[in-house]
CSV table of C-alpha atoms and ligand atoms in Angstrom, one decimal:
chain,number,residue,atom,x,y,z
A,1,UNK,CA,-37.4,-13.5,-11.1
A,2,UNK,CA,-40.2,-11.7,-9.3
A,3,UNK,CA,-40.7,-7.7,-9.0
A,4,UNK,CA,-40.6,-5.9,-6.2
A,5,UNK,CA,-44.3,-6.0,-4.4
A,6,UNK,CA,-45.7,-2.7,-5.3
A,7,UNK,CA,-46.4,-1.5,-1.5
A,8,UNK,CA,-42.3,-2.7,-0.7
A,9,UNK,CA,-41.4,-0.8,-4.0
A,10,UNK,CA,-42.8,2.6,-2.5
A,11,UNK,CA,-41.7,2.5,0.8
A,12,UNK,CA,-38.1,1.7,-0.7
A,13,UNK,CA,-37.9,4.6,-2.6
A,14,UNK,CA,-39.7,7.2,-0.1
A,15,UNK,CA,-36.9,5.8,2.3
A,16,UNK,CA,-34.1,4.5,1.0
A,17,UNK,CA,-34.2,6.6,-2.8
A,18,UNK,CA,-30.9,5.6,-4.0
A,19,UNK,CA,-30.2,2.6,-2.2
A,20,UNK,CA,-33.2,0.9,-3.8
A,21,UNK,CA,-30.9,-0.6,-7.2
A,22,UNK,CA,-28.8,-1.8,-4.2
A,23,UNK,CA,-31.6,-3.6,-2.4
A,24,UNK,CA,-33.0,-5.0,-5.4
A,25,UNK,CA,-29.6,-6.4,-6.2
A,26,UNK,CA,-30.0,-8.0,-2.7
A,27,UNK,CA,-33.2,-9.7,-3.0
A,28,UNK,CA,-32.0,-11.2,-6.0
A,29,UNK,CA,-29.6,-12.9,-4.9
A,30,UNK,CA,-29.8,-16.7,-3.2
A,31,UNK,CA,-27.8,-16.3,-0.1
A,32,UNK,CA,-25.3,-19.1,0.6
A,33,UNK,CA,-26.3,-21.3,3.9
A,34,UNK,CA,-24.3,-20.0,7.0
A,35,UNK,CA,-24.0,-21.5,10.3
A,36,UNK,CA,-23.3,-21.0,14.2
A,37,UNK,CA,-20.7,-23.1,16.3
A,38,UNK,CA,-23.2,-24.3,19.1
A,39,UNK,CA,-20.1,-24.0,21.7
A,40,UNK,CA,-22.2,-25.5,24.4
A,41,UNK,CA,-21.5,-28.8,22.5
A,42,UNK,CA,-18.6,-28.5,19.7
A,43,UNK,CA,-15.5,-26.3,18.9
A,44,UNK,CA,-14.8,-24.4,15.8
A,45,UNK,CA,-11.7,-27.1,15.0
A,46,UNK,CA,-14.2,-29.7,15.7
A,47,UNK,CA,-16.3,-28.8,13.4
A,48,UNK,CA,-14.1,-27.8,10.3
A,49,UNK,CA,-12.5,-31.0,10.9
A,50,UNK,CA,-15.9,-32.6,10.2
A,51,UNK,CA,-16.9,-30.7,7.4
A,52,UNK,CA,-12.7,-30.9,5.5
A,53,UNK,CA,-13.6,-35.2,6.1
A,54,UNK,CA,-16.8,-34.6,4.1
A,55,UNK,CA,-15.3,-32.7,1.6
A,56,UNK,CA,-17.4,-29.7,2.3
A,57,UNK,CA,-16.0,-26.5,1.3
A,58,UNK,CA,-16.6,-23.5,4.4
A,59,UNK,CA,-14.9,-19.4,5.1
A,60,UNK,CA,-14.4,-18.0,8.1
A,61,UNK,CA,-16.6,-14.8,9.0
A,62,UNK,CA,-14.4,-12.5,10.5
A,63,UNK,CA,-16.4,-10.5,12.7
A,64,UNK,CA,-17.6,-13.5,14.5
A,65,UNK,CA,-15.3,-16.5,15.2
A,66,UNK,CA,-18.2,-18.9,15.7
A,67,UNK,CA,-19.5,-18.3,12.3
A,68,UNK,CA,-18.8,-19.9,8.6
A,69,UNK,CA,-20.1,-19.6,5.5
A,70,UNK,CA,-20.9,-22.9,3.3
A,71,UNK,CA,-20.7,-21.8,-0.1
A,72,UNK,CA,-21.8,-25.0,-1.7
A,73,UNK,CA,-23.9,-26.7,0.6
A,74,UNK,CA,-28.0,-26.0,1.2
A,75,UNK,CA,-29.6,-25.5,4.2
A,76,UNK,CA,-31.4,-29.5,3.8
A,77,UNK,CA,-27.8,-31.0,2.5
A,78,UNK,CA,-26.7,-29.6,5.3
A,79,UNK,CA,-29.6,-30.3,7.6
A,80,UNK,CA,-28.8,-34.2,7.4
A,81,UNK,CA,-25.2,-34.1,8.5
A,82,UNK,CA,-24.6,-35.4,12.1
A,83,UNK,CA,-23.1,-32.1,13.4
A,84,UNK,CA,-26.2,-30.2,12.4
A,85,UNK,CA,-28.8,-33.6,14.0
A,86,UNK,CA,-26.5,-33.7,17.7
A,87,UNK,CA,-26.8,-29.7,17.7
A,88,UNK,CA,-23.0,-29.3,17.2
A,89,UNK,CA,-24.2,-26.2,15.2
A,90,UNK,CA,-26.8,-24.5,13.7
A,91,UNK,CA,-28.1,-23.3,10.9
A,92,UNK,CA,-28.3,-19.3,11.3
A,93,UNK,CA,-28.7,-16.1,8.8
A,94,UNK,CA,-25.7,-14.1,9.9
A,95,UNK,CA,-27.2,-11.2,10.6
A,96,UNK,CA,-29.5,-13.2,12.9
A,97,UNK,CA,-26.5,-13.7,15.0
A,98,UNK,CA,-26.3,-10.0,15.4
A,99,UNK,CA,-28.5,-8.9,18.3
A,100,UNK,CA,-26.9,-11.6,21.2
A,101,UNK,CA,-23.6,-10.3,20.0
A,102,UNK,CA,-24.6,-6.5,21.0
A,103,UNK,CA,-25.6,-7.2,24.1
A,104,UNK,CA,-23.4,-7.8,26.9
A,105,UNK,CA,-24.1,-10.7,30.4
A,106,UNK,CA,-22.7,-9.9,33.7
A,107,UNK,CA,-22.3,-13.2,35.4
A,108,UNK,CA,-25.9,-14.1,36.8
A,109,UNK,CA,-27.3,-11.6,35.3
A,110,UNK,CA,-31.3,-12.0,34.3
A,111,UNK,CA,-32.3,-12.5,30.7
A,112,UNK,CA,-36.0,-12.3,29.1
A,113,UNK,CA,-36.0,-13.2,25.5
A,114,UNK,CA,-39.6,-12.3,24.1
A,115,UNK,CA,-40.3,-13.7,21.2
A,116,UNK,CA,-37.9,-16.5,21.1
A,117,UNK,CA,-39.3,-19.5,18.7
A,118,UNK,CA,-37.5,-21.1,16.8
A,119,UNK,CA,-34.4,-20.3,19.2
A,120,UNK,CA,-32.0,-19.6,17.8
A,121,UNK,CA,-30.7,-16.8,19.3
A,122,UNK,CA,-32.1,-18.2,23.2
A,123,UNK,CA,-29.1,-21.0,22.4
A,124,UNK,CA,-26.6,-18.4,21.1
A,125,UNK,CA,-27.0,-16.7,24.1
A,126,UNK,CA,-26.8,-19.5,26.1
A,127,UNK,CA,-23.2,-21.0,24.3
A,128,UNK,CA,-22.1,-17.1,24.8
A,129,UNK,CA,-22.6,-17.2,28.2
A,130,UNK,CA,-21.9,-20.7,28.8
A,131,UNK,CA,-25.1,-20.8,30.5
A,132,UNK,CA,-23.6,-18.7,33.6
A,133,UNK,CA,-27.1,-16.6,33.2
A,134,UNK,CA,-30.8,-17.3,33.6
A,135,UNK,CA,-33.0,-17.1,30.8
A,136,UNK,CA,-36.6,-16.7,30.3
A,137,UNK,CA,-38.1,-17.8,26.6
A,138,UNK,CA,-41.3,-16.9,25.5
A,139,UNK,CA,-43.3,-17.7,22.9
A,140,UNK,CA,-46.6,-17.6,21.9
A,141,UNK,CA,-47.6,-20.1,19.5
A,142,UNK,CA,-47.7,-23.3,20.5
A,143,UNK,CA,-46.1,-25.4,17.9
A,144,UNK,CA,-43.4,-22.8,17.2
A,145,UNK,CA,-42.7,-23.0,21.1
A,146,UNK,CA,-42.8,-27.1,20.5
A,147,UNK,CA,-40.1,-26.4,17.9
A,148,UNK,CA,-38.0,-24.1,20.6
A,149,UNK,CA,-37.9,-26.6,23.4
A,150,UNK,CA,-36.7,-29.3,20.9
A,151,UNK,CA,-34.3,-26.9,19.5
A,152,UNK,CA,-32.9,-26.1,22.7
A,153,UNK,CA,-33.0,-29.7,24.0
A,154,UNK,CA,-30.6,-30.8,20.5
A,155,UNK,CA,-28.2,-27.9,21.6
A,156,UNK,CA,-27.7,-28.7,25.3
A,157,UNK,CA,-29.3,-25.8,26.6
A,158,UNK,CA,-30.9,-26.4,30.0
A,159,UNK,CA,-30.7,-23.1,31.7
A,160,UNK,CA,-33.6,-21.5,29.9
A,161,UNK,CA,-37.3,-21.5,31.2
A,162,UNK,CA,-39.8,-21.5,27.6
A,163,UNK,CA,-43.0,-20.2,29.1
A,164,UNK,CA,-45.7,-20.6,26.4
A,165,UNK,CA,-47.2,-17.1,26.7
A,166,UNK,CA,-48.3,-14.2,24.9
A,167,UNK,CA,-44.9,-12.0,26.2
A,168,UNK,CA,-47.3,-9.0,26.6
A,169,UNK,CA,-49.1,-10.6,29.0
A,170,UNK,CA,-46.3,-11.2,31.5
A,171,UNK,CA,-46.5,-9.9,35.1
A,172,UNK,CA,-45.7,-6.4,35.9
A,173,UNK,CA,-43.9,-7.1,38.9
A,174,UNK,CA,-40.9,-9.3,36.6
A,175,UNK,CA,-37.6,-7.6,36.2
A,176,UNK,CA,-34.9,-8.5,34.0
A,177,UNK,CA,-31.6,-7.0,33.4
A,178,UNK,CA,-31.3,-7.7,30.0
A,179,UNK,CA,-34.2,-8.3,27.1
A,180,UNK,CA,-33.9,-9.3,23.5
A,181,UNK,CA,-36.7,-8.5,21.7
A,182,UNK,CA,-36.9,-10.0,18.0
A,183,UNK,CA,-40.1,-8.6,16.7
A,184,UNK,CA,-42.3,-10.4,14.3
A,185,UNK,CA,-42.1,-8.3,11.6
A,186,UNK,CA,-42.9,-9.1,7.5
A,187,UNK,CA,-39.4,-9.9,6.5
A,188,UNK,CA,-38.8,-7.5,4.7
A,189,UNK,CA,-35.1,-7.6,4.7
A,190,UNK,CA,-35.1,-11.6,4.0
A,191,UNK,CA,-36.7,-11.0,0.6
A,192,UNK,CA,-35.7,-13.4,-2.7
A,193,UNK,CA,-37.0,-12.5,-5.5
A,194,UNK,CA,-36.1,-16.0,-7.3
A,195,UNK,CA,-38.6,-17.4,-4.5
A,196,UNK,CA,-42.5,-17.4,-4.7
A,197,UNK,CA,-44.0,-13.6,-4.2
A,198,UNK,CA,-44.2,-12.8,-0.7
A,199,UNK,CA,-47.2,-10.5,1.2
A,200,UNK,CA,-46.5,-7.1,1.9
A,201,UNK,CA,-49.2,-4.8,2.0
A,202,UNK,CA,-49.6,-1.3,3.9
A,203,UNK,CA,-52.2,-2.3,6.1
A,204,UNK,CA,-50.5,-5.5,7.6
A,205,UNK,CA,-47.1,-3.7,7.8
A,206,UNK,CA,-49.2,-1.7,10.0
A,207,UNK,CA,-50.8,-3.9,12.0
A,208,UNK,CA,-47.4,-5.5,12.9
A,209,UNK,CA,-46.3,-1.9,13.7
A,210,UNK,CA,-48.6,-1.8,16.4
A,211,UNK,CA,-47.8,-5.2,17.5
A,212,UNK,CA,-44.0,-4.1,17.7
A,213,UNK,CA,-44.5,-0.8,20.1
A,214,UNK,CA,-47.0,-2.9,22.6
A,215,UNK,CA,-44.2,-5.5,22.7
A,216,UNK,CA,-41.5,-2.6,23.4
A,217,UNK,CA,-43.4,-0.7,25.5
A,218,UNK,CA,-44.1,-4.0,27.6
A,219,UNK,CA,-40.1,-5.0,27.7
A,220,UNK,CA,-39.0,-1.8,28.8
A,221,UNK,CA,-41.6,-1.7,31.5
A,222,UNK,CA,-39.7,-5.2,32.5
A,223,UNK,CA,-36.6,-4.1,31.9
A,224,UNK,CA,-34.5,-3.1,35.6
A,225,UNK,CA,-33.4,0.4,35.8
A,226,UNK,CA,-29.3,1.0,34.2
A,227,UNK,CA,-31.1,-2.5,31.7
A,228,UNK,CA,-30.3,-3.5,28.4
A,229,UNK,CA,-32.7,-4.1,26.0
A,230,UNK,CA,-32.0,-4.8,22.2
A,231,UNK,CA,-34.9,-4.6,19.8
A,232,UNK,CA,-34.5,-6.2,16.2
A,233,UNK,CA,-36.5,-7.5,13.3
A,234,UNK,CA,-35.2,-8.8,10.0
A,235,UNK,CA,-37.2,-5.8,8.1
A,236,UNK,CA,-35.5,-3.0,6.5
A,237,UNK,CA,-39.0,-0.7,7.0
A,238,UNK,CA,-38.9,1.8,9.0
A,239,UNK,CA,-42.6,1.8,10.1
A,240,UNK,CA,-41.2,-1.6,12.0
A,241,UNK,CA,-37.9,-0.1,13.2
A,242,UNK,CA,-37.1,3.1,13.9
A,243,UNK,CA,-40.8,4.8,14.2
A,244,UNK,CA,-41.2,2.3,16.3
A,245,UNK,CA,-38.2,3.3,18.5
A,246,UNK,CA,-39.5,7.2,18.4
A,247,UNK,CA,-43.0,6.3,19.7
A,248,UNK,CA,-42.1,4.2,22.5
A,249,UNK,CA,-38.9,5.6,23.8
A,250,UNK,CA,-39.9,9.3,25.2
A,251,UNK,CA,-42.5,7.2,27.4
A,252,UNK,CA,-39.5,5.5,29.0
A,253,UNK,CA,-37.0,8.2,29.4
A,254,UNK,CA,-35.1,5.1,27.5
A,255,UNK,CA,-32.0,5.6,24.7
A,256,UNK,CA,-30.1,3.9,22.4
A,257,UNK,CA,-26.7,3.4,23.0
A,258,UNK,CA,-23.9,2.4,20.2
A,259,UNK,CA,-23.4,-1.2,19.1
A,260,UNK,CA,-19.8,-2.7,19.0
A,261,UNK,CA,-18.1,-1.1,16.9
A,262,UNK,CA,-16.6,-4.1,15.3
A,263,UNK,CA,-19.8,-5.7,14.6
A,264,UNK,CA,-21.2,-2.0,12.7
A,265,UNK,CA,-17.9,-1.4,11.0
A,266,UNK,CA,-18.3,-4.9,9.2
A,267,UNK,CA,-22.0,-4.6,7.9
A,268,UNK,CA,-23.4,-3.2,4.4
A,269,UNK,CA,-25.6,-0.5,5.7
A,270,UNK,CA,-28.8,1.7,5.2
A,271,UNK,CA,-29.4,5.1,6.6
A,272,UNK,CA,-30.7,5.3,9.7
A,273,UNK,CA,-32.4,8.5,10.9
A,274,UNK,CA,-32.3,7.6,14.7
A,275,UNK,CA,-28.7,7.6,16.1
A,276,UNK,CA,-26.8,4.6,17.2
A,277,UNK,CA,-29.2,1.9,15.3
A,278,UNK,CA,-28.0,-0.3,12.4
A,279,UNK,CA,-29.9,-1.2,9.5
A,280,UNK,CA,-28.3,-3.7,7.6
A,281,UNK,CA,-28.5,-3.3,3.7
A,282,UNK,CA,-29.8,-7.1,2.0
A,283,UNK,CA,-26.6,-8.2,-0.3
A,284,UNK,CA,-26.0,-11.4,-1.9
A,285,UNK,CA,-23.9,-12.7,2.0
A,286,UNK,CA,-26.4,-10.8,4.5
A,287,UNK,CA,-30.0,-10.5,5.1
A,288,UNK,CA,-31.7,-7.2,5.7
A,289,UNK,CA,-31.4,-6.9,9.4
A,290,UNK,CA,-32.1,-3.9,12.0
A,291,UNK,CA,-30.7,-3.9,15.2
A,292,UNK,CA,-31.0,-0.6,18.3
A,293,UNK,CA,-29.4,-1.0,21.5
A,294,UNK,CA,-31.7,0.7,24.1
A,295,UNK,CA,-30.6,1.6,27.9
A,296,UNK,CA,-33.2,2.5,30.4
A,297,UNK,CA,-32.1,5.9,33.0
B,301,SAM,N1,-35.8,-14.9,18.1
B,301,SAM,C1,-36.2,-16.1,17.2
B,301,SAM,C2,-34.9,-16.8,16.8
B,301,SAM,O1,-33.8,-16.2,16.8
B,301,SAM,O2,-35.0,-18.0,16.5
B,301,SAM,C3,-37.0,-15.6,16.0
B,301,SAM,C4,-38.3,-14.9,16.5
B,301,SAM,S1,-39.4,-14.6,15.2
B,301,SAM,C5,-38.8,-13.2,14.5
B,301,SAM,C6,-40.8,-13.9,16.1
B,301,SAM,C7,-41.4,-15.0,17.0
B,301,SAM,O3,-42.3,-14.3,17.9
B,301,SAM,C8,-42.4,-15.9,16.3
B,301,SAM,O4,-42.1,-17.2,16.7
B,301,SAM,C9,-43.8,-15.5,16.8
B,301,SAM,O5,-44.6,-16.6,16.9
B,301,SAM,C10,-43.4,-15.0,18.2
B,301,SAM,N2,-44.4,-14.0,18.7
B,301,SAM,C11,-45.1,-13.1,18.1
B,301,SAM,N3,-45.8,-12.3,18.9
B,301,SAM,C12,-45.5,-12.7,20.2
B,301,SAM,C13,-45.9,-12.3,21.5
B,301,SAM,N4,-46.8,-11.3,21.6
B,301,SAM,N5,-45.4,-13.0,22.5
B,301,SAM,C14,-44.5,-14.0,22.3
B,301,SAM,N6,-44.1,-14.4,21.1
B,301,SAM,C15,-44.6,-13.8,20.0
């Protein structure tokens, strides 16, 4: 088992002080592989009929009902099965299903998703909506963009535009009435310390912190007026989360409003300093997640 890296270490405990025997315990656990229901192509009876004929033992999650839990099976056992290669479901971190699930589509309503590689939370928005909505996808690498449009192509999803683009650099005059923006962050909260030692120094944490407020300072600039924007990142830091929320908000006269209450009642949390946001704690089910709703006046 690895130690904490030192910089990670610090920032824990000038943060979180308490919680950080919590967190460790976290990291050190291997979470089990989870997965999503791809609607768009399969039911939830469908599927557990397939997995009781293999033998494969799953558990319902109960604040989602198109998520299970495969306590015995890893992600490449599970990778081979039919139902994962026809995109009858997908493999997803739970807490990665989080930010479609706090945002709510109005019939034909206009959807940007930012940073959207490898999709997997473009196609849950798509099987939520039963593609009733139009989604933009952006992405800026292009072999992680490759990975989307095949991703998306295996899960039935035809009613998104990828764009291969650097989501900064989008025109001004866009508008979209609703935006997810999953930052690239360092992962912090997806940490396992029985894996090889990750990076995690100050200065790069940095560097993506200024990454993350030109990316929300861009979306909110696209985002209509009465919008919905939900910014997340699968960090626990809160140079990536929340001090990015208090340097880019005032600009905007933008807020953040509360998440469903069912899906904030079920998580192990972290204290948050600004209101309404969820930081989920890293346990042995969930990853390290962070999640803020934001409204634009
Ligand atoms: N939302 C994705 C999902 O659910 O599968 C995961 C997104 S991952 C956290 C962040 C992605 O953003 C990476 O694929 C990265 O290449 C991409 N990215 C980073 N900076 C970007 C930018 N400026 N414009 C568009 N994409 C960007």
């Amino acid at each position: 088992m690895n130690s904490l890296p030192p910089y990670l270490e610090q920032a824990l405990l000038s943060q979180y002080g308490p919680y950080v025997d919590q967190i460790t315990a976290g990291y050190s656990a291997r979470r089990p592989t989870t997965l999503r229901v791809n609607t768009l192509k399969a039911s939830m009876e469908g599927v557990t009929e397939a997995l009781r004929a293999q033998g494969i033992a799953y558990q319902p999650v109960g604040w989602y009902t198109d998520a299970m839990v495969l306590p015995t099976m890893s992600e490449s056992e599970m990778l081979s099965l039919s139902i994962c290669t026809q995109g009858e479901v997908y493999l997803q971190g739970l807490t990665a299903m989080l930010p479609p699930l706090g945002m709510s589509f109005p019939r034909g309503c206009s959807v940007l998703d930012m940073c959207a590689a490898p999709g997997g939370k473009t196609a849950q928005i798509a099987a939520l909506t039963q593609s009733t909505v139009s989604i933009t996808a952006c992405e800026k690498d292009r072999f992680r963009c490759e990975r989307l449009r095949h991703n998306l192509k295996q899960q039935g999803v035809h009613n998104v535009t990828v764009l291969q683009t650097d989501s900064r650099h989008l025109d001004p005059a866009f508008r979209f009435d609703r935006i997810l923006l999953d930052a690239p962050c360092s992962g912090s909260g997806t940490l396992c310390l029985q894996d090889a030692p990750r990076r995690m120094e100050q200065q790069w944490v940095q560097k993506l912190k200024s990454t993350q407020i030109h990316l929300l300072e861009k979306g909110l600039s696209l985002l209509s007026s009465g919008g919905e924007l939900v910014y997340s990142t699968c960090s626990i830091l809160r140079e990536e989360n929340e001090e990015v929320l208090q340097t880019v908000l005032p600009r905007f006269h933008a807020e953040t409003v509360p998440l469903p209450e069912e899906l904030t009642a079920a998580m192990p949390k972290l204290p948050v300093v600004v209101p309404n946001t969820l930081c989920v704690c890293p346990t042995p089910l969930y990853e390290g997640f962070f999640v803020a709703k934001i409204v634009k006046a």
